[in-house]
Amino acid sequence: MHDDLIARAKAWLTEDPDAETRDELAKLIEAQDVQELSARFSGTLQFGTAGLRGELGAGPMRMNRSVVIRAAAGLAAYLKKNGHTDGLVVIGYDARHKSTDFAQDTAAVMTGAGLRAAILPRPLPTPVLAFAIRYLGAVAGVEVTASHNPPRDNGYKVYLGDGSQIVPPADAEIAAEIDAIPSLTTVLRPTTGWETLDDTVLNAYLARTDAVLAPDSPRTARTVYTAMHGVGKDTLLAALARAGFPEPALVPEQAEPDPDFPTVAFPNPEEPGAMDLAFAKARETNPDLIIANDPDADRCAVAVKDGTDWRMLRGDEVGALLATHLVNRGAHGTFAESIVSSSLLGRIAEKANLPYEETLTGFKWIARVEGLRYGYEEALGYCVDPDGVRDKDGITAALLITELASVLKSQNRTLLDLLYDIAVEHGLHATDQLSVRVEDLSLISSAMRRLREHPPTHLAGLPITRTEDLTQGTDKLPPTDGLRYALDGARVIVRPSGTEPKLKCYLEVVVPVATHADLPTARTKATNLLTTIKRDLSTAAGI
């Protein structure tokens, strides 16, 4: 086994085009570091519906140029097999370590395969790439990003010509083409022949951002903005300026792209501590709201002043605010969300007589809803301009929430005032998450197995009225690994994360609220229920 491992590592080394990872692997081979080599050569990084995502480093279980070249060659083969022999593939990238290299390698592989390739001019938000695919009539798009993963990660996201991310069976068909590549020596990689785009596409995207706003709406809300060390700042500032909003106060420590993300443990606005610098800036400047993007700017976080200090709104709260704003503006079309998001959207849509759809987790599903007008997911993802970007878009979402804050400001009201109104109208929908990050992935499967073999009958004293094993699929949903529990006045969904080593449990309780005066009591009741459900679920799953 040991000799075989060393032989496989040496074979990989001879093909690796990157001096940095070659050097890293050579040292591991020389040191005969069996443990580290085993981790890197225990299989291959799996290409799925999120494309590829993983830690940077040498070997087939890491993100590196060899793995990316194979992925690009597999995608090219898939496109050609599906009749796109000379179609355009457009490539975007963020500012993470190796992103530029991965984008260049992809362009070279596409060119070598006889397809046309075009790269965006510099690191730009993921929604600009999603927009570019349809704007340029491309047959596919690739975005090199690991979104809000830790600094050591990178990823490879694939979109097809409809401008939305791949879904089965395309992922498995591309994966099969990747596996069929015998060796990197068979992949042609010319050094020229692709196009580097100018700012025409970006300007066309920015021109569309205005379209999400009502023509004569107030534009007075003052913001603090953080790009979370990512690529959002320039695009968001340009969009806000075009729309006539006041220039935001930036969080200077996090304004420029930095692949090491030095001020945050995780570059995700939802993670504890990530918003601390933005809160500090807000205490200094007293804006109407705080806006944050994640590093590739496809997500948008919002924080508001609550009493004497600032707090992050949950994705479900922002989802309901944007939906209400669109309804008040007379929007038509389908409202959609994933099953893990709050059921409140369904109530808002129903009251407005608008069609409503529920999908599996991920914008790859939400974006495919027919007649989509607005889609959101609790993990801070919002699609407010589906005709322009069939994916979540943290730039247009930021514009829309800032417009709403401006409208409310003109009435001497705030986003929180509107949230209170929504709770009185539809009931207080309080959501929370139990999220467990693991080193050992088998802990996730054993927790899921335990819940299936010994299903809970009560949580927080509430009887479970219906249990659904989503691996079977439903009349509306294709099969997925997950469990859904309906309780009296509550709902719980348990599923393994698709992009991180986490088990995620999504909790929601609904407490009726008669008047604004009843809100504090309802909130206390909801918080206590969520805490108890979390505890009981944790026990039932053994996590």
Coordinates of C-alpha atoms in Angstrom, one line a residue:
M1 CA 0.0 0.0 0.0
H2 CA 2.8 2.4 1.0
D3 CA 4.7 1.7 -2.3
D4 CA 1.6 2.1 -4.3
L5 CA 0.8 5.4 -2.6
I6 CA 4.3 6.8 -3.3
A7 CA 4.1 5.6 -6.9
R8 CA 0.7 7.3 -7.5
A9 CA 2.1 10.5 -5.9
K10 CA 5.2 10.4 -8.2
A11 CA 3.0 9.8 -11.3
W12 CA 0.9 12.9 -10.3
L13 CA 4.0 14.9 -9.7
T14 CA 5.3 14.3 -13.3
E15 CA 2.1 15.9 -14.7
D16 CA 1.6 18.8 -12.3
P17 CA 2.0 22.1 -14.2
D18 CA 2.3 24.2 -11.1
A19 CA 5.8 24.8 -9.5
E20 CA 4.3 25.6 -6.1
T21 CA 2.2 22.4 -5.8
R22 CA 5.0 20.3 -7.4
D23 CA 7.4 21.5 -4.7
E24 CA 4.9 20.8 -2.0
L25 CA 4.3 17.3 -3.2
A26 CA 8.0 16.5 -3.8
K27 CA 8.6 17.4 -0.1
L28 CA 5.8 15.1 1.0
I29 CA 7.2 12.2 -1.1
E30 CA 10.7 12.8 0.1
A31 CA 9.6 12.9 3.8
Q32 CA 7.5 9.7 3.0
D33 CA 4.6 11.5 4.8
V34 CA 2.2 8.6 4.5
Q35 CA -0.6 10.2 6.5
E36 CA -0.6 13.4 4.5
L37 CA -0.2 11.6 1.1
S38 CA -3.0 9.2 2.0
A39 CA -5.3 12.2 2.7
R40 CA -4.5 13.7 -0.7
F41 CA -4.6 10.5 -2.7
S42 CA -7.5 8.7 -1.1
G43 CA -9.7 9.5 -4.1
T44 CA -10.5 12.5 -6.2
L45 CA -12.3 15.7 -5.4
Q46 CA -15.9 15.0 -6.5
F47 CA -17.5 17.1 -9.1
G48 CA -21.2 17.7 -8.1
T49 CA -23.9 20.2 -8.4
A50 CA -21.8 22.8 -6.6
G51 CA -19.0 21.9 -9.1
L52 CA -15.8 21.5 -7.1
R53 CA -14.8 23.0 -3.8
G54 CA -12.0 22.1 -1.5
E55 CA -8.7 23.0 0.2
L56 CA -5.8 24.3 -2.0
G57 CA -2.8 21.9 -2.3
A58 CA -1.2 19.2 -4.3
G59 CA -3.0 15.9 -5.2
P60 CA -6.4 14.7 -6.5
M61 CA -8.2 15.4 -3.2
R62 CA -7.2 19.1 -3.3
M63 CA -8.0 22.1 -5.4
N64 CA -5.0 22.8 -7.8
R65 CA -4.3 23.4 -11.4
S66 CA -4.1 19.7 -12.3
V67 CA -7.6 19.1 -10.9
V68 CA -9.0 22.3 -12.6
I69 CA -7.5 21.4 -16.0
R70 CA -9.2 18.0 -15.8
A71 CA -12.5 19.6 -14.8
A72 CA -12.3 22.1 -17.7
A73 CA -11.4 19.3 -20.1
G74 CA -14.4 17.2 -18.8
L75 CA -16.7 20.2 -19.2
A76 CA -15.4 20.9 -22.8
A77 CA -16.0 17.2 -23.7
Y78 CA -19.5 17.4 -22.2
L79 CA -20.4 20.6 -24.2
K80 CA -19.1 19.1 -27.5
K81 CA -21.0 15.9 -26.9
N82 CA -24.1 18.0 -26.5
G83 CA -23.7 19.8 -29.8
H84 CA -21.8 22.9 -28.7
T85 CA -18.8 22.4 -30.9
D86 CA -17.7 26.0 -31.2
G87 CA -19.8 27.7 -28.5
L88 CA -18.6 30.4 -26.2
V89 CA -17.6 29.7 -22.6
V90 CA -17.3 32.7 -20.3
I91 CA -15.1 32.6 -17.2
G92 CA -15.2 34.7 -14.1
Y93 CA -13.1 34.5 -11.0
D94 CA -12.7 36.0 -7.5
A95 CA -9.6 37.2 -5.6
R96 CA -8.7 34.0 -3.8
H97 CA -5.4 32.3 -4.0
K98 CA -4.9 30.7 -7.4
S99 CA -8.2 32.0 -8.9
T100 CA -6.5 33.8 -11.7
D101 CA -4.5 30.7 -12.6
F102 CA -7.6 28.5 -12.6
A103 CA -9.4 30.9 -14.8
Q104 CA -6.5 31.1 -17.3
D105 CA -6.2 27.3 -17.4
T106 CA -9.9 27.0 -18.1
A107 CA -9.7 29.4 -21.0
A108 CA -6.7 27.5 -22.4
V109 CA -8.4 24.2 -22.2
M110 CA -11.6 25.5 -23.8
T111 CA -9.6 27.0 -26.6
G112 CA -7.6 23.8 -27.1
A113 CA -10.9 21.9 -27.4
G114 CA -12.1 24.1 -30.2
L115 CA -14.5 26.1 -28.1
R116 CA -14.3 29.9 -27.8
A117 CA -13.4 31.3 -24.4
A118 CA -13.7 34.8 -22.8
I119 CA -12.5 35.8 -19.4
L120 CA -13.9 38.7 -17.4
P121 CA -11.4 41.6 -17.1
R122 CA -10.6 41.2 -13.4
P123 CA -11.9 39.6 -10.2
L124 CA -15.6 40.5 -10.2
P125 CA -18.8 39.4 -8.3
T126 CA -20.2 36.0 -9.2
P127 CA -23.5 37.6 -10.4
V128 CA -21.6 39.5 -13.1
L129 CA -20.5 36.1 -14.5
A130 CA -24.1 34.7 -14.2
F131 CA -25.3 37.8 -16.1
A132 CA -22.6 37.6 -18.7
I133 CA -23.5 34.0 -19.8
R134 CA -26.9 35.1 -21.1
Y135 CA -25.8 38.6 -22.2
L136 CA -23.1 37.1 -24.4
G137 CA -25.1 34.0 -25.5
A138 CA -22.6 31.7 -24.1
V139 CA -23.1 27.9 -24.0
A140 CA -21.6 27.7 -20.5
G141 CA -20.0 29.7 -17.7
V142 CA -17.4 29.0 -15.1
E143 CA -16.9 30.9 -11.9
V144 CA -13.7 30.3 -9.9
T145 CA -14.7 31.0 -6.3
A146 CA -15.1 29.3 -2.9
S147 CA -17.7 31.9 -1.9
H148 CA -17.5 32.3 1.9
N149 CA -15.4 29.2 2.7
P150 CA -12.2 29.6 4.7
P151 CA -9.1 31.2 3.1
R152 CA -7.4 27.9 2.4
D153 CA -10.2 26.8 0.0
N154 CA -11.1 27.5 -3.6
G155 CA -13.8 26.2 -5.9
Y156 CA -15.1 25.8 -9.5
K157 CA -18.8 26.6 -10.2
V158 CA -20.3 25.6 -13.5
Y159 CA -23.3 27.2 -15.3
L160 CA -24.9 26.2 -18.5
G161 CA -26.2 28.4 -21.3
D162 CA -29.5 29.3 -19.5
G163 CA -27.4 31.2 -17.0
S164 CA -28.2 29.0 -14.0
Q165 CA -26.0 26.5 -12.1
I166 CA -25.9 22.9 -13.2
V167 CA -28.3 20.4 -11.8
P168 CA -28.5 16.6 -12.2
P169 CA -28.0 14.8 -14.5
A170 CA -25.5 17.3 -16.1
D171 CA -23.2 17.1 -13.0
A172 CA -22.9 13.4 -13.2
E173 CA -22.4 13.5 -17.0
I174 CA -19.6 16.1 -16.7
A175 CA -18.0 14.1 -13.8
A176 CA -18.0 11.0 -16.1
E177 CA -16.2 13.0 -18.8
I178 CA -13.6 14.2 -16.2
D179 CA -13.0 10.6 -15.1
A180 CA -12.5 9.5 -18.7
I181 CA -9.4 11.8 -19.1
P182 CA -6.5 9.4 -19.2
S183 CA -3.8 11.9 -18.5
L184 CA -3.1 15.7 -18.5
T185 CA -0.7 15.1 -21.4
T186 CA -3.8 14.5 -23.6
V187 CA -5.3 17.9 -22.8
L188 CA -4.3 20.7 -25.3
R189 CA -3.5 24.0 -23.6
P190 CA -2.5 26.7 -26.1
T191 CA -1.0 29.8 -24.6
T192 CA -3.2 32.2 -26.6
G193 CA -6.5 32.3 -28.5
W194 CA -9.0 33.4 -25.9
E195 CA -10.5 36.8 -25.3
T196 CA -10.1 39.0 -22.2
L197 CA -13.3 41.0 -22.0
D198 CA -13.4 44.8 -21.5
D199 CA -15.9 46.5 -19.2
T200 CA -18.8 46.3 -21.7
V201 CA -20.3 43.3 -19.9
L202 CA -19.9 44.9 -16.4
N203 CA -21.4 48.2 -17.7
A204 CA -24.4 46.2 -19.1
Y205 CA -24.8 44.5 -15.8
L206 CA -24.7 47.8 -13.9
A207 CA -27.2 49.3 -16.4
R208 CA -29.6 46.5 -15.4
T209 CA -29.1 47.0 -11.6
D210 CA -31.1 50.3 -11.9
A211 CA -34.1 48.3 -13.2
V212 CA -34.6 46.6 -9.8
L213 CA -35.6 50.0 -8.4
A214 CA -38.9 51.8 -8.8
P215 CA -38.3 54.8 -11.1
D216 CA -39.3 57.6 -8.7
S217 CA -38.4 55.9 -5.3
P218 CA -36.6 57.8 -2.6
R219 CA -32.9 57.1 -2.4
T220 CA -32.0 58.6 1.0
A221 CA -30.9 55.7 3.2
R222 CA -27.4 55.9 4.5
T223 CA -25.4 52.8 4.7
V224 CA -22.2 51.2 6.2
Y225 CA -20.8 48.7 3.8
T226 CA -18.3 45.9 4.1
A227 CA -17.0 43.7 1.2
M228 CA -15.6 41.2 3.7
H229 CA -12.2 41.2 2.0
G230 CA -13.9 40.1 -1.3
V231 CA -14.6 41.5 -4.7
G232 CA -17.9 43.4 -4.1
K233 CA -16.8 46.9 -3.3
D234 CA -16.3 48.5 -6.7
T235 CA -19.4 47.0 -8.3
L236 CA -21.6 47.8 -5.4
L237 CA -20.3 51.4 -5.1
A238 CA -20.9 51.9 -8.8
A239 CA -24.4 50.5 -8.6
L240 CA -25.3 52.7 -5.6
A241 CA -23.8 55.8 -7.3
R242 CA -25.8 55.2 -10.5
A243 CA -29.0 54.8 -8.5
G244 CA -28.3 58.1 -6.6
F245 CA -28.0 56.7 -3.1
P246 CA -25.6 58.4 -0.6
E247 CA -22.1 57.0 -0.8
P248 CA -21.7 54.3 2.0
A249 CA -19.2 54.5 4.8
L250 CA -16.8 51.7 4.1
V251 CA -15.3 49.3 6.6
P252 CA -11.7 50.2 5.5
E253 CA -10.0 47.1 7.0
Q254 CA -12.3 44.8 4.9
A255 CA -12.8 47.0 1.8
E256 CA -10.1 45.6 -0.6
P257 CA -9.8 42.0 -1.8
D258 CA -7.4 40.0 0.4
P259 CA -7.3 36.2 -0.1
D260 CA -6.1 35.7 3.5
F261 CA -9.2 37.3 5.0
P262 CA -7.1 38.6 7.9
T263 CA -9.9 40.2 10.1
V264 CA -12.3 37.3 10.2
A265 CA -12.2 33.6 11.2
F266 CA -14.6 32.8 8.4
P267 CA -15.4 35.3 5.7
N268 CA -19.2 34.8 6.0
P269 CA -21.4 37.5 7.5
E270 CA -23.4 34.8 9.3
E271 CA -20.4 33.6 11.3
P272 CA -19.8 35.0 14.8
G273 CA -17.5 38.0 14.8
A274 CA -17.5 38.6 11.1
M275 CA -19.6 41.7 11.3
D276 CA -17.9 43.2 14.4
L277 CA -15.9 45.9 12.4
A278 CA -19.1 46.9 10.5
F279 CA -20.9 47.3 13.8
A280 CA -18.1 49.5 15.1
K281 CA -18.3 51.6 12.0
A282 CA -22.0 51.9 12.4
R283 CA -21.7 53.1 16.0
E284 CA -19.4 55.8 14.7
T285 CA -21.5 57.0 11.7
N286 CA -25.1 56.1 12.7
P287 CA -26.4 54.9 9.3
D288 CA -29.9 53.6 8.5
L289 CA -28.6 50.1 7.8
I290 CA -25.4 48.0 7.3
I291 CA -24.9 46.1 4.1
A292 CA -22.4 43.3 3.8
N293 CA -21.5 41.1 0.9
D294 CA -19.7 37.7 1.2
P295 CA -16.4 37.5 -0.7
D296 CA -17.8 36.8 -4.2
A297 CA -20.8 39.2 -3.5
D298 CA -23.6 36.8 -4.4
R299 CA -24.9 37.0 -0.9
C300 CA -26.1 40.1 0.9
A301 CA -26.3 40.6 4.7
V302 CA -28.3 43.4 6.4
A303 CA -27.9 44.7 9.9
V304 CA -30.1 47.2 11.7
K305 CA -30.1 49.2 14.9
D306 CA -32.2 47.4 17.5
G307 CA -32.6 49.4 20.7
T308 CA -29.1 50.8 21.5
D309 CA -27.0 48.5 19.4
W310 CA -26.8 46.8 16.0
R311 CA -27.9 43.3 15.0
M312 CA -27.8 41.2 11.9
L313 CA -31.1 40.4 10.4
R314 CA -31.6 36.7 9.6
G315 CA -31.8 35.8 5.9
D316 CA -35.5 34.9 6.4
E317 CA -36.2 38.3 7.8
V318 CA -34.6 40.0 4.8
G319 CA -36.4 37.6 2.5
A320 CA -39.7 38.6 4.0
L321 CA -38.9 42.3 3.8
L322 CA -37.9 42.2 0.1
A323 CA -41.0 40.1 -0.7
T324 CA -43.3 42.6 1.1
H325 CA -41.5 45.5 -0.7
L326 CA -42.0 43.8 -4.1
V327 CA -45.7 43.1 -3.3
N328 CA -46.2 46.7 -2.3
R329 CA -44.7 47.8 -5.6
G330 CA -47.2 45.6 -7.5
A331 CA -44.8 42.8 -8.6
H332 CA -46.3 39.9 -10.7
G333 CA -44.9 36.4 -11.1
T334 CA -43.9 33.5 -8.9
F335 CA -42.3 33.8 -5.5
A336 CA -40.0 30.9 -4.7
E337 CA -37.7 29.7 -2.0
S338 CA -35.9 26.5 -0.9
I339 CA -37.5 24.1 1.6
V340 CA -35.1 25.2 4.4
S341 CA -36.3 28.9 4.2
S342 CA -39.2 30.3 6.2
S343 CA -42.7 29.4 5.4
L344 CA -43.6 33.1 5.8
L345 CA -42.9 33.7 2.1
G346 CA -45.7 31.3 1.2
R347 CA -48.1 33.3 3.4
I348 CA -47.0 36.6 1.9
A349 CA -47.5 35.3 -1.7
E350 CA -50.8 33.7 -0.8
K351 CA -52.2 36.9 0.6
A352 CA -51.0 38.8 -2.5
N353 CA -52.6 36.2 -4.8
L354 CA -49.2 35.4 -6.3
P355 CA -48.0 31.9 -7.3
Y356 CA -45.5 30.3 -4.9
E357 CA -43.1 27.4 -5.3
E358 CA -40.8 25.5 -2.9
T359 CA -37.6 23.9 -4.2
L360 CA -34.7 21.9 -3.0
T361 CA -31.8 23.8 -1.4
G362 CA -29.7 26.0 -3.7
F363 CA -30.2 28.6 -6.3
K364 CA -29.6 26.0 -9.0
W365 CA -33.2 24.9 -8.2
I366 CA -34.8 28.3 -7.3
A367 CA -33.5 29.9 -10.6
R368 CA -35.3 27.2 -12.6
V369 CA -38.8 28.0 -11.3
E370 CA -41.1 28.9 -14.2
G371 CA -42.2 32.5 -14.2
L372 CA -39.9 33.4 -11.3
R373 CA -40.2 37.0 -10.1
Y374 CA -38.4 36.7 -6.8
G375 CA -36.5 33.9 -5.1
Y376 CA -34.6 33.7 -1.8
E377 CA -32.8 31.3 0.5
E378 CA -32.2 31.7 4.2
A379 CA -28.4 31.7 3.7
L380 CA -28.5 35.4 2.6
G381 CA -29.2 34.6 -1.0
Y382 CA -31.7 36.7 -3.0
C383 CA -32.7 36.8 -6.7
V384 CA -34.5 40.1 -7.3
D385 CA -33.8 40.4 -11.1
P386 CA -34.3 36.8 -12.5
D387 CA -34.4 38.1 -16.1
G388 CA -30.9 39.5 -15.7
V389 CA -29.2 37.1 -13.2
R390 CA -30.6 33.6 -12.7
D391 CA -28.7 33.2 -9.5
K392 CA -28.5 34.9 -6.1
D393 CA -27.1 38.4 -6.5
G394 CA -25.8 40.4 -3.5
I395 CA -25.5 43.6 -5.5
T396 CA -29.1 44.0 -6.7
A397 CA -30.4 42.7 -3.3
A398 CA -28.4 45.4 -1.6
L399 CA -29.9 48.1 -3.9
L400 CA -33.5 46.8 -3.2
I401 CA -33.1 46.7 0.6
T402 CA -31.6 50.2 0.5
E403 CA -34.5 51.4 -1.5
L404 CA -36.9 49.8 1.0
A405 CA -35.1 51.5 3.9
S406 CA -35.4 54.8 2.0
V407 CA -39.1 54.4 1.5
L408 CA -39.6 53.6 5.2
K409 CA -37.3 56.5 6.2
S410 CA -39.5 58.9 4.2
Q411 CA -42.4 57.7 6.5
N412 CA -40.3 58.0 9.7
R413 CA -40.1 54.2 9.9
T414 CA -37.4 51.5 9.8
L415 CA -36.9 48.0 8.5
L416 CA -37.7 46.7 12.1
D417 CA -41.1 48.6 12.1
L418 CA -42.0 46.8 8.9
L419 CA -40.9 43.4 10.3
Y420 CA -43.2 44.0 13.3
D421 CA -46.1 44.7 11.0
I422 CA -45.4 41.5 9.0
A423 CA -45.4 39.5 12.3
V424 CA -48.8 41.0 13.3
E425 CA -50.2 40.3 9.9
H426 CA -48.9 36.7 9.3
G427 CA -47.7 35.5 12.8
L428 CA -44.2 35.7 14.2
H429 CA -42.1 33.3 12.1
A430 CA -38.9 32.8 14.1
T431 CA -36.1 30.7 12.6
D432 CA -32.8 29.3 13.9
Q433 CA -30.2 26.8 12.9
L434 CA -28.4 23.9 14.6
S435 CA -25.2 23.6 12.5
V436 CA -22.5 21.1 13.4
R437 CA -19.1 21.3 11.7
V438 CA -17.3 17.9 11.7
E439 CA -13.8 16.7 10.9
D440 CA -15.0 13.2 10.3
L441 CA -17.8 13.0 7.7
S442 CA -19.0 9.7 9.0
L443 CA -20.5 11.5 12.0
I444 CA -23.0 13.1 9.6
S445 CA -24.1 9.9 8.0
S446 CA -24.4 8.2 11.5
A447 CA -26.5 11.1 12.8
M448 CA -28.8 10.8 9.7
R449 CA -29.0 7.0 10.2
R450 CA -29.8 7.4 13.9
L451 CA -32.7 9.8 13.1
R452 CA -34.1 7.4 10.5
E453 CA -33.8 4.3 12.7
H454 CA -35.0 6.0 15.9
P455 CA -37.2 8.9 14.7
P456 CA -38.2 11.4 17.5
T457 CA -41.9 11.6 18.3
H458 CA -41.8 14.9 20.1
L459 CA -39.6 18.0 20.1
A460 CA -39.9 20.7 22.9
G461 CA -43.0 18.8 24.0
L462 CA -44.7 19.3 20.6
P463 CA -45.9 16.1 18.9
I464 CA -44.4 15.5 15.5
T465 CA -47.4 15.3 13.2
R466 CA -45.6 14.3 10.0
T467 CA -42.2 12.9 9.2
E468 CA -40.9 12.9 5.6
D469 CA -37.8 11.2 4.4
L470 CA -36.8 13.4 1.5
T471 CA -34.6 10.6 -0.1
Q472 CA -37.9 9.3 -1.5
G473 CA -38.7 12.7 -3.1
T474 CA -42.2 14.2 -2.9
D475 CA -44.8 15.1 -5.5
K476 CA -43.1 18.5 -5.8
L477 CA -39.4 17.7 -5.0
P478 CA -36.8 15.4 -6.5
P479 CA -35.0 13.0 -4.0
T480 CA -32.4 14.6 -1.7
D481 CA -30.7 13.4 1.5
G482 CA -32.9 15.1 4.2
L483 CA -35.6 14.7 6.8
R484 CA -38.5 17.0 7.3
Y485 CA -40.7 17.1 10.5
A486 CA -44.0 18.9 10.8
L487 CA -45.0 19.9 14.4
D488 CA -47.9 21.8 15.7
G489 CA -46.7 25.4 15.1
A490 CA -43.2 24.4 14.1
R491 CA -41.1 22.8 11.4
V492 CA -37.7 21.1 11.3
I493 CA -35.5 20.1 8.4
V494 CA -32.2 18.1 8.8
R495 CA -29.7 17.7 5.9
P496 CA -26.0 17.4 5.3
S497 CA -24.5 20.6 3.8
G498 CA -23.8 20.4 0.1
T499 CA -20.7 22.6 0.2
E500 CA -19.1 22.2 3.7
P501 CA -18.5 19.4 6.2
K502 CA -21.6 20.3 8.3
L503 CA -24.8 18.7 9.4
K504 CA -27.5 21.5 9.2
C505 CA -30.8 21.6 11.0
Y506 CA -33.3 24.3 10.1
L507 CA -35.9 25.2 12.7
E508 CA -38.9 27.4 12.4
V509 CA -41.7 28.2 14.9
V510 CA -44.8 30.2 14.2
V511 CA -46.4 32.1 17.0
P512 CA -49.7 34.0 16.4
V513 CA -49.5 37.7 17.3
A514 CA -52.8 39.7 17.9
T515 CA -51.3 43.2 18.2
H516 CA -48.0 45.0 18.3
A517 CA -48.2 45.0 22.1
D518 CA -48.1 41.2 22.0
L519 CA -44.8 41.0 20.1
P520 CA -42.4 40.9 23.1
T521 CA -44.3 37.9 24.7
A522 CA -44.4 36.1 21.3
R523 CA -40.7 36.6 20.8
T524 CA -39.9 35.2 24.2
K525 CA -42.1 32.2 23.6
A526 CA -40.5 31.6 20.1
T527 CA -37.0 31.9 21.5
N528 CA -37.7 29.4 24.3
L529 CA -39.3 27.0 21.8
L530 CA -36.4 27.2 19.4
T531 CA -33.9 26.6 22.2
T532 CA -35.7 23.6 23.4
I533 CA -36.2 22.1 19.9
K534 CA -32.5 22.6 19.3
R535 CA -31.6 20.7 22.5
D536 CA -34.0 17.9 21.9
L537 CA -33.0 17.5 18.2
S538 CA -29.3 17.4 19.2
T539 CA -30.1 14.6 21.7
A540 CA -32.1 12.7 19.1
A541 CA -29.4 12.9 16.4
G542 CA -26.6 12.2 18.9
I543 CA -24.6 15.4 17.9

